[in-house]
PDB file of C-alpha atoms in Angstrom:
ATOM      1  CA  UNK N 256      87.811  64.749-136.481  1.00  0.00           C
ATOM      2  CA  UNK N 257      84.500  66.665-135.857  1.00  0.00           C
ATOM      3  CA  UNK N 258      84.410  70.677-137.315  1.00  0.00           C
ATOM      4  CA  UNK N 259      82.948  73.304-134.958  1.00  0.00           C
ATOM      5  CA  UNK N 260      79.123  73.077-135.143  1.00  0.00           C
ATOM      6  CA  UNK N 261      75.612  74.581-133.564  1.00  0.00           C
ATOM      7  CA  UNK N 262      73.761  72.250-130.906  1.00  0.00           C
ATOM      8  CA  UNK N 263      70.658  73.250-132.570  1.00  0.00           C
ATOM      9  CA  UNK N 264      70.075  72.678-136.222  1.00  0.00           C
ATOM     10  CA  UNK N 265      67.442  75.125-137.442  1.00  0.00           C
ATOM     11  CA  UNK N 266      65.353  72.318-139.793  1.00  0.00           C
ATOM     12  CA  UNK N 267      62.110  72.882-140.856  1.00  0.00           C
ATOM     13  CA  UNK N 268      60.709  70.841-138.012  1.00  0.00           C
ATOM     14  CA  UNK N 269      62.579  73.061-135.395  1.00  0.00           C
ATOM     15  CA  UNK N 270      61.396  76.471-137.051  1.00  0.00           C
ATOM     16  CA  UNK N 271      57.951  75.170-137.157  1.00  0.00           C
ATOM     17  CA  UNK N 272      57.842  74.611-133.226  1.00  0.00           C
ATOM     18  CA  UNK N 273      59.436  77.933-132.750  1.00  0.00           C
ATOM     19  CA  UNK N 274      56.701  79.579-134.839  1.00  0.00           C
ATOM     20  CA  UNK N 275      53.873  77.673-132.506  1.00  0.00           C
ATOM     21  CA  UNK N 276      55.779  78.279-129.364  1.00  0.00           C
ATOM     22  CA  UNK N 277      56.235  82.043-130.381  1.00  0.00           C
ATOM     23  CA  UNK N 278      52.398  82.153-130.641  1.00  0.00           C
ATOM     24  CA  UNK N 279      51.803  80.453-127.297  1.00  0.00           C
ATOM     25  CA  UNK N 280      54.578  82.481-125.527  1.00  0.00           C
ATOM     26  CA  UNK N 281      54.670  86.070-126.829  1.00  0.00           C
ATOM     27  CA  UNK N 282      57.249  87.073-123.921  1.00  0.00           C
ATOM     28  CA  UNK N 283      59.943  84.996-126.115  1.00  0.00           C
ATOM     29  CA  UNK N 284      58.546  86.180-129.707  1.00  0.00           C
ATOM     30  CA  UNK N 285      61.836  87.912-130.429  1.00  0.00           C
ATOM     31  CA  UNK N 286      63.968  84.980-129.906  1.00  0.00           C
ATOM     32  CA  UNK N 287      61.503  82.466-131.180  1.00  0.00           C
ATOM     33  CA  UNK N 288      60.687  84.422-134.203  1.00  0.00           C
ATOM     34  CA  UNK N 289      64.255  84.574-135.367  1.00  0.00           C
ATOM     35  CA  UNK N 290      64.655  80.875-134.857  1.00  0.00           C
ATOM     36  CA  UNK N 291      61.142  80.579-136.957  1.00  0.00           C
ATOM     37  CA  UNK N 292      63.092  82.340-139.578  1.00  0.00           C
ATOM     38  CA  UNK N 293      65.812  80.273-139.714  1.00  0.00           C
ATOM     39  CA  UNK N 294      68.395  82.746-138.061  1.00  0.00           C
ATOM     40  CA  UNK N 295      70.665  81.559-135.205  1.00  0.00           C
ATOM     41  CA  UNK N 296      70.743  83.612-132.406  1.00  0.00           C
ATOM     42  CA  UNK N 297      72.442  83.740-129.010  1.00  0.00           C
ATOM     43  CA  UNK N 298      70.689  81.528-126.419  1.00  0.00           C
ATOM     44  CA  UNK N 299      68.489  79.608-128.599  1.00  0.00           C
ATOM     45  CA  UNK N 300      70.343  76.286-127.441  1.00  0.00           C
ATOM     46  CA  UNK N 301      68.585  76.876-124.324  1.00  0.00           C
ATOM     47  CA  UNK N 302      65.334  76.135-125.845  1.00  0.00           C
ATOM     48  CA  UNK N 303      66.549  73.021-127.792  1.00  0.00           C
ATOM     49  CA  UNK N 304      64.493  70.596-125.114  1.00  0.00           C
ATOM     50  CA  UNK N 305      61.086  71.999-126.341  1.00  0.00           C
ATOM     51  CA  UNK N 306      62.315  72.497-130.088  1.00  0.00           C
ATOM     52  CA  UNK N 307      63.523  68.631-130.806  1.00  0.00           C
ATOM     53  CA  UNK N 308      61.805  65.510-129.945  1.00  0.00           C
ATOM     54  CA  UNK N 309      65.193  64.145-128.359  1.00  0.00           C
ATOM     55  CA  UNK N 310      68.142  65.514-126.701  1.00  0.00           C
ATOM     56  CA  UNK N 311      70.965  63.060-126.692  1.00  0.00           C
ATOM     57  CA  UNK N 312      74.684  63.999-125.513  1.00  0.00           C
ATOM     58  CA  UNK N 313      77.619  63.786-128.052  1.00  0.00           C
ATOM     59  CA  UNK N 314      79.255  60.674-125.944  1.00  0.00           C
ATOM     60  CA  UNK N 315      76.095  58.772-126.550  1.00  0.00           C
ATOM     61  CA  UNK N 316      76.668  58.659-130.133  1.00  0.00           C
ATOM     62  CA  UNK N 317      80.307  58.115-130.357  1.00  0.00           C
ATOM     63  CA  UNK N 318      81.227  54.471-130.853  1.00  0.00           C
ATOM     64  CA  UNK N 319      82.768  52.509-128.114  1.00  0.00           C
ATOM     65  CA  UNK N 320      86.190  53.409-127.383  1.00  0.00           C
ATOM     66  CA  UNK N 321      86.178  56.818-129.467  1.00  0.00           C
ATOM     67  CA  UNK N 322      87.876  59.731-127.757  1.00  0.00           C
ATOM     68  CA  UNK N 323      86.331  63.187-127.443  1.00  0.00           C
ATOM     69  CA  UNK N 324      88.890  66.216-126.995  1.00  0.00           C
ATOM     70  CA  UNK N 325      87.960  69.244-125.237  1.00  0.00           C
ATOM     71  CA  UNK N 326      90.514  71.897-126.482  1.00  0.00           C
ATOM     72  CA  UNK N 327      89.079  74.557-124.395  1.00  0.00           C
ATOM     73  CA  UNK N 328      87.635  73.037-121.075  1.00  0.00           C
ATOM     74  CA  UNK N 329      87.097  76.385-119.316  1.00  0.00           C
ATOM     75  CA  UNK N 330      85.418  77.775-121.950  1.00  0.00           C
ATOM     76  CA  UNK N 331      82.995  74.712-122.094  1.00  0.00           C
ATOM     77  CA  UNK N 332      82.307  74.914-118.515  1.00  0.00           C
ATOM     78  CA  UNK N 333      81.492  78.691-118.833  1.00  0.00           C
ATOM     79  CA  UNK N 334      79.100  78.182-121.795  1.00  0.00           C
ATOM     80  CA  UNK N 335      77.436  75.205-119.944  1.00  0.00           C
ATOM     81  CA  UNK N 336      76.721  77.293-116.895  1.00  0.00           C
ATOM     82  CA  UNK N 337      75.476  80.178-119.155  1.00  0.00           C
ATOM     83  CA  UNK N 338      73.020  77.920-120.873  1.00  0.00           C
ATOM     84  CA  UNK N 339      71.431  76.894-117.486  1.00  0.00           C
ATOM     85  CA  UNK N 340      71.440  80.499-116.271  1.00  0.00           C
ATOM     86  CA  UNK N 341      69.383  81.528-119.513  1.00  0.00           C
ATOM     87  CA  UNK N 342      67.237  78.493-119.212  1.00  0.00           C
ATOM     88  CA  UNK N 343      66.472  79.994-115.607  1.00  0.00           C
ATOM     89  CA  UNK N 344      65.918  83.185-116.983  1.00  0.00           C
ATOM     90  CA  UNK N 345      63.525  81.955-119.539  1.00  0.00           C
ATOM     91  CA  UNK N 346      61.408  80.244-116.731  1.00  0.00           C
ATOM     92  CA  UNK N 347      61.432  83.164-114.408  1.00  0.00           C
ATOM     93  CA  UNK N 348      60.357  85.354-117.367  1.00  0.00           C
ATOM     94  CA  UNK N 349      57.738  83.136-118.297  1.00  0.00           C
ATOM     95  CA  UNK N 350      56.608  82.678-114.796  1.00  0.00           C
ATOM     96  CA  UNK N 351      56.408  86.416-114.342  1.00  0.00           C
ATOM     97  CA  UNK N 352      54.466  86.724-117.511  1.00  0.00           C
ATOM     98  CA  UNK N 353      51.921  83.906-116.259  1.00  0.00           C
ATOM     99  CA  UNK N 354      51.479  86.238-112.895  1.00  0.00           C
ATOM    100  CA  UNK N 355      50.370  88.902-115.544  1.00  0.00           C
ATOM    101  CA  UNK N 356      48.062  86.776-117.306  1.00  0.00           C
ATOM    102  CA  UNK N 357      50.217  85.044-119.794  1.00  0.00           C
ATOM    103  CA  UNK N 358      50.453  81.222-120.743  1.00  0.00           C
ATOM    104  CA  UNK N 359      52.276  79.038-118.203  1.00  0.00           C
ATOM    105  CA  UNK N 360      56.078  78.683-118.587  1.00  0.00           C
ATOM    106  CA  UNK N 361      58.032  76.534-120.874  1.00  0.00           C
ATOM    107  CA  UNK N 362      59.580  73.946-118.660  1.00  0.00           C
ATOM    108  CA  UNK N 363      62.935  73.084-120.580  1.00  0.00           C
ATOM    109  CA  UNK N 364      64.452  71.052-117.897  1.00  0.00           C
ATOM    110  CA  UNK N 365      61.542  68.532-118.141  1.00  0.00           C
ATOM    111  CA  UNK N 366      62.516  67.845-121.611  1.00  0.00           C
ATOM    112  CA  UNK N 367      66.215  67.925-121.431  1.00  0.00           C
ATOM    113  CA  UNK N 368      68.787  65.321-120.413  1.00  0.00           C
ATOM    114  CA  UNK N 369      68.359  66.804-117.001  1.00  0.00           C
ATOM    115  CA  UNK N 370      70.661  68.076-114.389  1.00  0.00           C
ATOM    116  CA  UNK N 371      71.889  64.611-113.504  1.00  0.00           C
ATOM    117  CA  UNK N 372      72.561  63.831-117.121  1.00  0.00           C
ATOM    118  CA  UNK N 373      75.812  65.791-118.098  1.00  0.00           C
ATOM    119  CA  UNK N 374      78.980  65.139-120.079  1.00  0.00           C
ATOM    120  CA  UNK N 375      81.125  64.541-116.882  1.00  0.00           C
ATOM    121  CA  UNK N 376      79.026  61.805-115.629  1.00  0.00           C
ATOM    122  CA  UNK N 377      78.438  60.286-119.349  1.00  0.00           C
ATOM    123  CA  UNK N 378      81.892  60.405-119.980  1.00  0.00           C
ATOM    124  CA  UNK N 379      82.917  58.680-116.375  1.00  0.00           C
ATOM    125  CA  UNK N 380      80.529  56.321-117.270  1.00  0.00           C
ATOM    126  CA  UNK N 381      81.687  55.354-120.585  1.00  0.00           C
ATOM    127  CA  UNK N 382      85.271  55.210-119.052  1.00  0.00           C
ATOM    128  CA  UNK N 383      84.448  52.269-116.851  1.00  0.00           C
TER     129      UNK N 383
END
């Protein structure tokens, strides 16, 4: 049985990357600054693909035959949709800042598991 946990652990490496990104992307300074200080904040998971080396799904690290139980599927779906929306908001804000002379946006989708690699598709593939 696993206990509830964060999707992004604020390790020294993650905090260091957040510090560097805050310098490159001042429009995300408030969020990245808190991450750099080791403070967990709402929305930080949307930046996980650029703060860690490798993204992996829970189902990828479970042993063969293991079961995962989702206690509140609607909440999980809603949270996943919120993370996608937050990532899109960051991308749009970054492009707006770029138009005003800022740095090019952080492309979190390029570093993530990608839209085709989801828990649903992973679960179905494991079931076969």
